[in-house]
Amino acid sequence: MRRPFIAGNWKMNMTAESGTKLIEELKPLVKDANCDVALCVPAILIPAMVKAAQGSNIAIGAENVHWAESGAYTGEISCAQLKEYGVKYAIIGHSERRQYFGETDEGVNKRTLAALAHGITPIVCVGETLEEREGGVTEKVIYKQLKDGLAGVEDVTKVVIAYEPVWAIGTGRTATNVQAQETIAFIRKTIGELFCPKCAEKVIIQYGGSMNAKNCKGLMAQPDIDGGLIGSASLKTEFAQIVNYDNYFEN
Ligand code: 13P
């Protein structure tokens, strides 16, 4: 059985003050969740958010991590720097990093291997653009992202994968339950081929892209969807409704 995992991605939003306030509000609302819960926050907010989430079931994650131990990498954050604050997760290869900051599958791979070596769970993002979906190359694109991004990973069950179709991110256009399930089943099958079928059954695969309190229940009901990576809906208490997707009858 795979334990569901709902994570937020604050992207470049919130301040120490507004973030602390939100976490204080969320804590009682998510305390009985039947899933793992995390908020991935901007690096500068990590110390304050770790403090705010202390004693709760909300884990704090980072939005990226560099592969080197230390050195001349201006603007980057190392695994050791994250570990110092007890950070458990790091998003890697988000489409916004790929699109706006030139991150490649090779970089995703190095970051993933470094995170694993330091006991940080990488949330590795994959997904196709609208052009790629319409061109019928979704599976080809995702296969390459998985093969190159996860090359050399020894225990793939320690990796979380987030399927985020680029056309569904921040657009309000969610993949249908069927589209998300189909592609995530393909991802699981590919993990089985690249690693081993038994490992593939254990890997947590999230859906991300305009997931919200209204559509989360349908997405989470799909057999291969184990969780969500939530952008804008993680900036408000709506995140708690998603975390409690199995308890909110009005959803
Ligand atoms: P939205 O939920 O705002 O579409 O963002 C999804 C996302 O990119 C999470 O990483």
mmCIF file of C-alpha atoms and ligand atoms in Angstrom:
data_model
loop_
_atom_site.group_PDB
_atom_site.id
_atom_site.type_symbol
_atom_site.label_atom_id
_atom_site.label_comp_id
_atom_site.label_asym_id
_atom_site.label_seq_id
_atom_site.Cartn_x
_atom_site.Cartn_y
_atom_site.Cartn_z
ATOM 1 C CA MET A 1 0.000 0.000 0.000
ATOM 2 C CA ARG A 2 1.280 3.437 -0.929
ATOM 3 C CA ARG A 3 0.684 6.172 1.631
ATOM 4 C CA PRO A 4 -0.797 9.223 -0.103
ATOM 5 C CA PHE A 5 1.341 12.354 -0.091
ATOM 6 C CA ILE A 6 0.006 15.870 -0.547
ATOM 7 C CA ALA A 7 2.601 18.625 -0.864
ATOM 8 C CA GLY A 8 2.316 22.341 -1.465
ATOM 9 C CA ASN A 9 4.676 24.361 -3.628
ATOM 10 C CA TRP A 10 4.603 27.985 -2.577
ATOM 11 C CA LYS A 11 6.828 29.015 -5.516
ATOM 12 C CA MET A 12 7.926 32.689 -5.070
ATOM 13 C CA ASN A 13 5.073 33.566 -2.746
ATOM 14 C CA MET A 14 4.529 34.353 0.940
ATOM 15 C CA THR A 15 6.682 36.101 3.545
ATOM 16 C CA ALA A 16 7.844 34.938 6.953
ATOM 17 C CA GLU A 17 4.835 36.695 8.447
ATOM 18 C CA SER A 18 2.117 35.483 6.062
ATOM 19 C CA GLY A 19 3.649 31.999 5.868
ATOM 20 C CA THR A 20 3.739 31.608 9.637
ATOM 21 C CA LYS A 21 0.124 32.756 9.862
ATOM 22 C CA LEU A 22 -0.983 30.240 7.232
ATOM 23 C CA ILE A 23 0.879 27.352 8.873
ATOM 24 C CA GLU A 24 -0.679 28.247 12.248
ATOM 25 C CA GLU A 25 -4.098 28.121 10.572
ATOM 26 C CA LEU A 26 -3.359 24.866 8.773
ATOM 27 C CA LYS A 27 -1.954 22.942 11.733
ATOM 28 C CA PRO A 28 -5.256 22.082 13.453
ATOM 29 C CA LEU A 29 -6.985 21.559 10.100
ATOM 30 C CA VAL A 30 -4.567 18.926 8.820
ATOM 31 C CA LYS A 31 -3.628 17.177 12.057
ATOM 32 C CA ASP A 32 -5.784 14.105 11.416
ATOM 33 C CA ALA A 33 -4.821 13.666 7.773
ATOM 34 C CA ASN A 34 -4.531 10.142 6.425
ATOM 35 C CA CYS A 35 -1.638 11.160 4.213
ATOM 36 C CA ASP A 36 1.833 12.643 4.460
ATOM 37 C CA VAL A 37 1.763 16.433 4.301
ATOM 38 C CA ALA A 38 4.497 18.853 3.258
ATOM 39 C CA LEU A 39 4.923 22.457 2.228
ATOM 40 C CA CYS A 40 7.817 23.297 -0.066
ATOM 41 C CA VAL A 41 8.688 26.924 0.535
ATOM 42 C CA PRO A 42 11.144 29.545 -0.732
ATOM 43 C CA ALA A 43 14.616 28.910 0.724
ATOM 44 C CA ILE A 44 14.691 32.136 2.696
ATOM 45 C CA LEU A 45 11.502 31.143 4.539
ATOM 46 C CA ILE A 46 12.707 27.673 5.531
ATOM 47 C CA PRO A 47 13.975 28.511 9.054
ATOM 48 C CA ALA A 48 10.805 30.410 9.977
ATOM 49 C CA MET A 49 8.473 27.812 8.445
ATOM 50 C CA VAL A 50 10.278 24.916 10.130
ATOM 51 C CA LYS A 51 9.748 26.754 13.412
ATOM 52 C CA ALA A 52 6.095 27.434 12.620
ATOM 53 C CA ALA A 53 5.432 23.794 11.713
ATOM 54 C CA GLN A 54 7.266 22.350 14.722
ATOM 55 C CA GLY A 55 5.319 19.644 16.546
ATOM 56 C CA SER A 56 2.838 19.267 13.673
ATOM 57 C CA ASN A 57 2.467 16.737 10.869
ATOM 58 C CA ILE A 58 3.476 19.337 8.278
ATOM 59 C CA ALA A 59 6.967 18.658 6.932
ATOM 60 C CA ILE A 60 8.873 21.496 5.315
ATOM 61 C CA GLY A 61 10.509 21.051 1.932
ATOM 62 C CA ALA A 62 12.634 23.147 -0.404
ATOM 63 C CA GLU A 63 11.825 24.156 -3.979
ATOM 64 C CA ASN A 64 15.216 23.107 -5.331
ATOM 65 C CA VAL A 65 18.627 21.899 -4.183
ATOM 66 C CA HIS A 66 22.097 21.984 -5.707
ATOM 67 C CA TRP A 67 24.239 18.901 -6.264
ATOM 68 C CA ALA A 68 27.583 20.169 -4.956
ATOM 69 C CA GLU A 69 28.595 19.901 -1.315
ATOM 70 C CA SER A 70 29.627 23.568 -1.307
ATOM 71 C CA GLY A 71 31.478 26.016 -3.505
ATOM 72 C CA ALA A 72 31.178 28.780 -6.060
ATOM 73 C CA TYR A 73 27.523 28.378 -7.094
ATOM 74 C CA THR A 74 26.053 31.806 -6.462
ATOM 75 C CA GLY A 75 22.397 31.707 -5.544
ATOM 76 C CA GLU A 76 22.211 27.961 -4.992
ATOM 77 C CA ILE A 77 21.475 26.008 -1.787
ATOM 78 C CA SER A 78 23.204 22.757 -0.770
ATOM 79 C CA CYS A 79 21.778 19.617 0.791
ATOM 80 C CA ALA A 80 23.777 20.235 3.978
ATOM 81 C CA GLN A 81 22.285 23.722 4.260
ATOM 82 C CA LEU A 82 18.786 22.255 3.957
ATOM 83 C CA LYS A 83 19.532 19.412 6.351
ATOM 84 C CA GLU A 84 20.665 21.870 9.003
ATOM 85 C CA TYR A 85 17.014 22.922 9.287
ATOM 86 C CA GLY A 86 15.569 19.431 9.095
ATOM 87 C CA VAL A 87 14.247 19.830 5.542
ATOM 88 C CA LYS A 88 12.803 16.508 4.371
ATOM 89 C CA TYR A 89 11.896 17.097 0.742
ATOM 90 C CA ALA A 90 13.191 19.039 -2.245
ATOM 91 C CA ILE A 91 11.297 19.651 -5.454
ATOM 92 C CA ILE A 92 13.626 19.001 -8.390
ATOM 93 C CA GLY A 93 13.151 19.809 -12.060
ATOM 94 C CA HIS A 94 9.948 21.792 -11.737
ATOM 95 C CA SER A 95 8.822 22.913 -15.180
ATOM 96 C CA GLU A 96 9.302 26.548 -14.158
ATOM 97 C CA ARG A 97 12.977 25.777 -13.408
ATOM 98 C CA ARG A 98 13.276 24.020 -16.765
ATOM 99 C CA GLN A 99 11.414 26.745 -18.671
ATOM 100 C CA TYR A 100 12.799 29.929 -17.115
ATOM 101 C CA PHE A 101 16.164 28.872 -15.695
ATOM 102 C CA GLY A 102 17.409 26.414 -18.281
ATOM 103 C CA GLU A 103 17.478 23.350 -16.037
ATOM 104 C CA THR A 104 18.084 20.121 -17.893
ATOM 105 C CA ASP A 105 17.510 16.424 -17.260
ATOM 106 C CA GLU A 106 21.229 16.136 -16.544
ATOM 107 C CA GLY A 107 21.002 18.761 -13.815
ATOM 108 C CA VAL A 108 17.834 17.152 -12.485
ATOM 109 C CA ASN A 109 19.774 13.906 -12.263
ATOM 110 C CA LYS A 110 22.684 15.440 -10.345
ATOM 111 C CA ARG A 111 20.351 17.211 -7.941
ATOM 112 C CA THR A 112 18.326 14.035 -7.406
ATOM 113 C CA LEU A 113 21.384 11.896 -6.670
ATOM 114 C CA ALA A 114 22.728 14.511 -4.234
ATOM 115 C CA ALA A 115 19.402 14.765 -2.391
ATOM 116 C CA LEU A 116 19.184 10.982 -2.050
ATOM 117 C CA ALA A 117 22.767 10.782 -0.793
ATOM 118 C CA HIS A 118 21.841 13.251 1.953
ATOM 119 C CA GLY A 119 18.569 11.591 2.929
ATOM 120 C CA ILE A 120 16.389 14.302 1.392
ATOM 121 C CA THR A 121 13.434 12.927 -0.565
ATOM 122 C CA PRO A 122 13.488 14.387 -4.084
ATOM 123 C CA ILE A 123 10.135 15.269 -5.624
ATOM 124 C CA VAL A 124 11.141 14.940 -9.262
ATOM 125 C CA CYS A 125 8.815 16.761 -11.649
ATOM 126 C CA VAL A 126 8.074 15.555 -15.153
ATOM 127 C CA GLY A 127 5.490 16.637 -17.677
ATOM 128 C CA GLU A 128 4.813 17.669 -21.239
ATOM 129 C CA THR A 129 3.981 21.052 -22.774
ATOM 130 C CA LEU A 130 0.717 21.649 -24.617
ATOM 131 C CA GLU A 131 2.568 21.486 -27.931
ATOM 132 C CA GLU A 132 4.032 18.115 -26.987
ATOM 133 C CA ARG A 133 0.656 16.742 -25.893
ATOM 134 C CA GLU A 134 -1.005 17.924 -29.078
ATOM 135 C CA GLY A 135 1.898 16.563 -31.106
ATOM 136 C CA GLY A 136 1.325 13.117 -29.588
ATOM 137 C CA VAL A 137 4.772 12.915 -27.963
ATOM 138 C CA THR A 138 3.764 13.045 -24.281
ATOM 139 C CA GLU A 139 5.032 9.543 -23.522
ATOM 140 C CA LYS A 140 8.265 10.047 -25.424
ATOM 141 C CA VAL A 141 9.001 13.287 -23.551
ATOM 142 C CA ILE A 142 8.218 11.798 -20.155
ATOM 143 C CA TYR A 143 10.194 8.626 -20.874
ATOM 144 C CA LYS A 144 13.309 10.728 -21.528
ATOM 145 C CA GLN A 145 12.753 12.880 -18.453
ATOM 146 C CA LEU A 146 12.509 9.734 -16.307
ATOM 147 C CA LYS A 147 15.367 7.843 -17.933
ATOM 148 C CA ASP A 148 17.828 10.744 -17.843
ATOM 149 C CA GLY A 149 16.563 12.388 -14.667
ATOM 150 C CA LEU A 150 16.698 9.187 -12.608
ATOM 151 C CA ALA A 151 19.832 7.626 -14.122
ATOM 152 C CA GLY A 152 21.957 5.909 -11.503
ATOM 153 C CA VAL A 153 19.317 6.014 -8.765
ATOM 154 C CA GLU A 154 19.846 2.927 -6.618
ATOM 155 C CA ASP A 155 16.543 2.814 -4.776
ATOM 156 C CA VAL A 156 13.826 4.443 -6.839
ATOM 157 C CA THR A 157 11.289 3.877 -4.039
ATOM 158 C CA LYS A 158 13.019 6.754 -2.213
ATOM 159 C CA VAL A 159 12.025 9.145 -5.008
ATOM 160 C CA VAL A 160 8.652 10.860 -5.293
ATOM 161 C CA ILE A 161 7.589 11.674 -8.833
ATOM 162 C CA ALA A 162 5.264 14.539 -9.643
ATOM 163 C CA TYR A 163 3.502 14.447 -12.985
ATOM 164 C CA GLU A 164 2.819 18.062 -13.858
ATOM 165 C CA PRO A 165 1.540 18.692 -17.372
ATOM 166 C CA VAL A 166 2.926 22.152 -18.139
ATOM 167 C CA TRP A 167 -0.349 23.221 -19.751
ATOM 168 C CA ALA A 168 -2.196 22.577 -16.481
ATOM 169 C CA ILE A 169 0.089 24.602 -14.220
ATOM 170 C CA GLY A 170 -1.369 27.894 -13.058
ATOM 171 C CA THR A 171 -3.875 27.868 -15.898
ATOM 172 C CA GLY A 172 -6.940 26.573 -14.085
ATOM 173 C CA ARG A 173 -6.971 23.861 -16.747
ATOM 174 C CA THR A 174 -6.606 20.580 -14.874
ATOM 175 C CA ALA A 175 -5.883 17.335 -16.640
ATOM 176 C CA THR A 176 -9.017 15.217 -16.574
ATOM 177 C CA ASN A 177 -8.985 12.308 -14.161
ATOM 178 C CA VAL A 178 -8.568 9.996 -17.142
ATOM 179 C CA GLN A 179 -5.674 11.971 -18.679
ATOM 180 C CA ALA A 180 -3.858 12.177 -15.332
ATOM 181 C CA GLN A 181 -4.425 8.494 -14.572
ATOM 182 C CA GLU A 182 -3.318 7.405 -18.049
ATOM 183 C CA THR A 183 -0.069 9.335 -17.932
ATOM 184 C CA ILE A 184 0.708 8.403 -14.343
ATOM 185 C CA ALA A 185 0.095 4.731 -15.160
ATOM 186 C CA PHE A 186 2.563 5.172 -18.021
ATOM 187 C CA ILE A 187 5.076 6.687 -15.575
ATOM 188 C CA ARG A 188 4.654 3.708 -13.229
ATOM 189 C CA LYS A 189 5.081 1.275 -16.097
ATOM 190 C CA THR A 190 8.225 3.106 -17.218
ATOM 191 C CA ILE A 191 9.681 3.015 -13.695
ATOM 192 C CA GLY A 192 9.004 -0.720 -13.774
ATOM 193 C CA GLU A 193 10.934 -1.068 -17.018
ATOM 194 C CA LEU A 194 13.825 1.212 -16.036
ATOM 195 C CA PHE A 195 14.141 -0.187 -12.499
ATOM 196 C CA CYS A 196 11.949 -3.065 -11.374
ATOM 197 C CA PRO A 197 8.206 -3.777 -11.462
ATOM 198 C CA LYS A 198 8.068 -4.327 -7.700
ATOM 199 C CA CYS A 199 9.731 -0.954 -7.030
ATOM 200 C CA ALA A 200 7.300 0.718 -9.420
ATOM 201 C CA GLU A 201 4.412 -0.505 -7.278
ATOM 202 C CA LYS A 202 5.927 1.299 -4.294
ATOM 203 C CA VAL A 203 6.833 4.634 -5.879
ATOM 204 C CA ILE A 204 4.663 7.577 -4.873
ATOM 205 C CA ILE A 205 3.486 9.486 -7.934
ATOM 206 C CA GLN A 206 1.713 12.804 -7.490
ATOM 207 C CA TYR A 207 -0.375 14.809 -9.896
ATOM 208 C CA GLY A 208 0.185 18.579 -10.105
ATOM 209 C CA GLY A 209 -1.467 21.325 -12.133
ATOM 210 C CA SER A 210 -4.474 23.358 -10.967
ATOM 211 C CA MET A 211 -5.366 20.728 -8.368
ATOM 212 C CA ASN A 212 -7.793 22.192 -5.862
ATOM 213 C CA ALA A 213 -10.410 21.372 -3.231
ATOM 214 C CA LYS A 214 -13.013 20.697 -5.932
ATOM 215 C CA ASN A 215 -11.127 18.344 -8.213
ATOM 216 C CA CYS A 216 -8.829 16.598 -5.704
ATOM 217 C CA LYS A 217 -11.259 13.855 -4.770
ATOM 218 C CA GLY A 218 -11.716 12.662 -8.344
ATOM 219 C CA LEU A 219 -7.990 12.757 -9.038
ATOM 220 C CA MET A 220 -7.120 10.969 -5.797
ATOM 221 C CA ALA A 221 -9.654 8.235 -6.618
ATOM 222 C CA GLN A 222 -7.557 7.159 -9.609
ATOM 223 C CA PRO A 223 -5.645 3.949 -8.920
ATOM 224 C CA ASP A 224 -2.179 5.243 -9.829
ATOM 225 C CA ILE A 225 -2.451 8.770 -8.402
ATOM 226 C CA ASP A 226 -0.929 8.815 -4.920
ATOM 227 C CA GLY A 227 -1.039 12.490 -4.121
ATOM 228 C CA GLY A 228 -0.775 16.032 -5.331
ATOM 229 C CA LEU A 229 1.728 18.817 -5.767
ATOM 230 C CA ILE A 230 -0.344 21.912 -5.154
ATOM 231 C CA GLY A 231 0.610 25.409 -6.295
ATOM 232 C CA SER A 232 -1.849 28.258 -5.804
ATOM 233 C CA ALA A 233 -4.274 26.311 -3.596
ATOM 234 C CA SER A 234 -1.420 25.734 -1.114
ATOM 235 C CA LEU A 235 -1.264 29.474 -0.415
ATOM 236 C CA LYS A 236 -4.553 29.354 1.499
ATOM 237 C CA THR A 237 -6.458 27.142 3.901
ATOM 238 C CA GLU A 238 -7.961 25.395 0.868
ATOM 239 C CA PHE A 239 -4.797 23.286 1.119
ATOM 240 C CA ALA A 240 -6.291 21.639 4.225
ATOM 241 C CA GLN A 241 -9.343 20.555 2.250
ATOM 242 C CA ILE A 242 -7.098 18.881 -0.305
ATOM 243 C CA VAL A 243 -5.118 17.166 2.448
ATOM 244 C CA ASN A 244 -8.438 15.929 3.859
ATOM 245 C CA TYR A 245 -9.733 14.901 0.439
ATOM 246 C CA ASP A 246 -11.046 11.664 1.906
ATOM 247 C CA ASN A 247 -13.030 13.409 4.660
ATOM 248 C CA TYR A 248 -14.579 16.454 3.027
ATOM 249 C CA PHE A 249 -18.005 15.316 1.960
ATOM 250 C CA GLU A 250 -18.770 18.565 0.154
ATOM 251 C CA ASN A 251 -15.884 18.074 -2.273
HETATM 252 P P1 13P B 1 -0.886 25.236 -9.662
HETATM 253 O O1 13P B 1 -1.539 24.332 -8.646
HETATM 254 O O2 13P B 1 -0.893 26.684 -9.226
HETATM 255 O O3 13P B 1 -1.394 25.019 -11.038
HETATM 256 O O4 13P B 1 0.674 24.841 -9.671
HETATM 257 C C1 13P B 1 1.017 23.509 -9.785
HETATM 258 C C2 13P B 1 2.463 23.384 -9.588
HETATM 259 O O5 13P B 1 3.246 23.807 -10.409
HETATM 260 C C3 13P B 1 2.932 22.733 -8.359
HETATM 261 O O6 13P B 1 4.301 22.478 -8.406
#
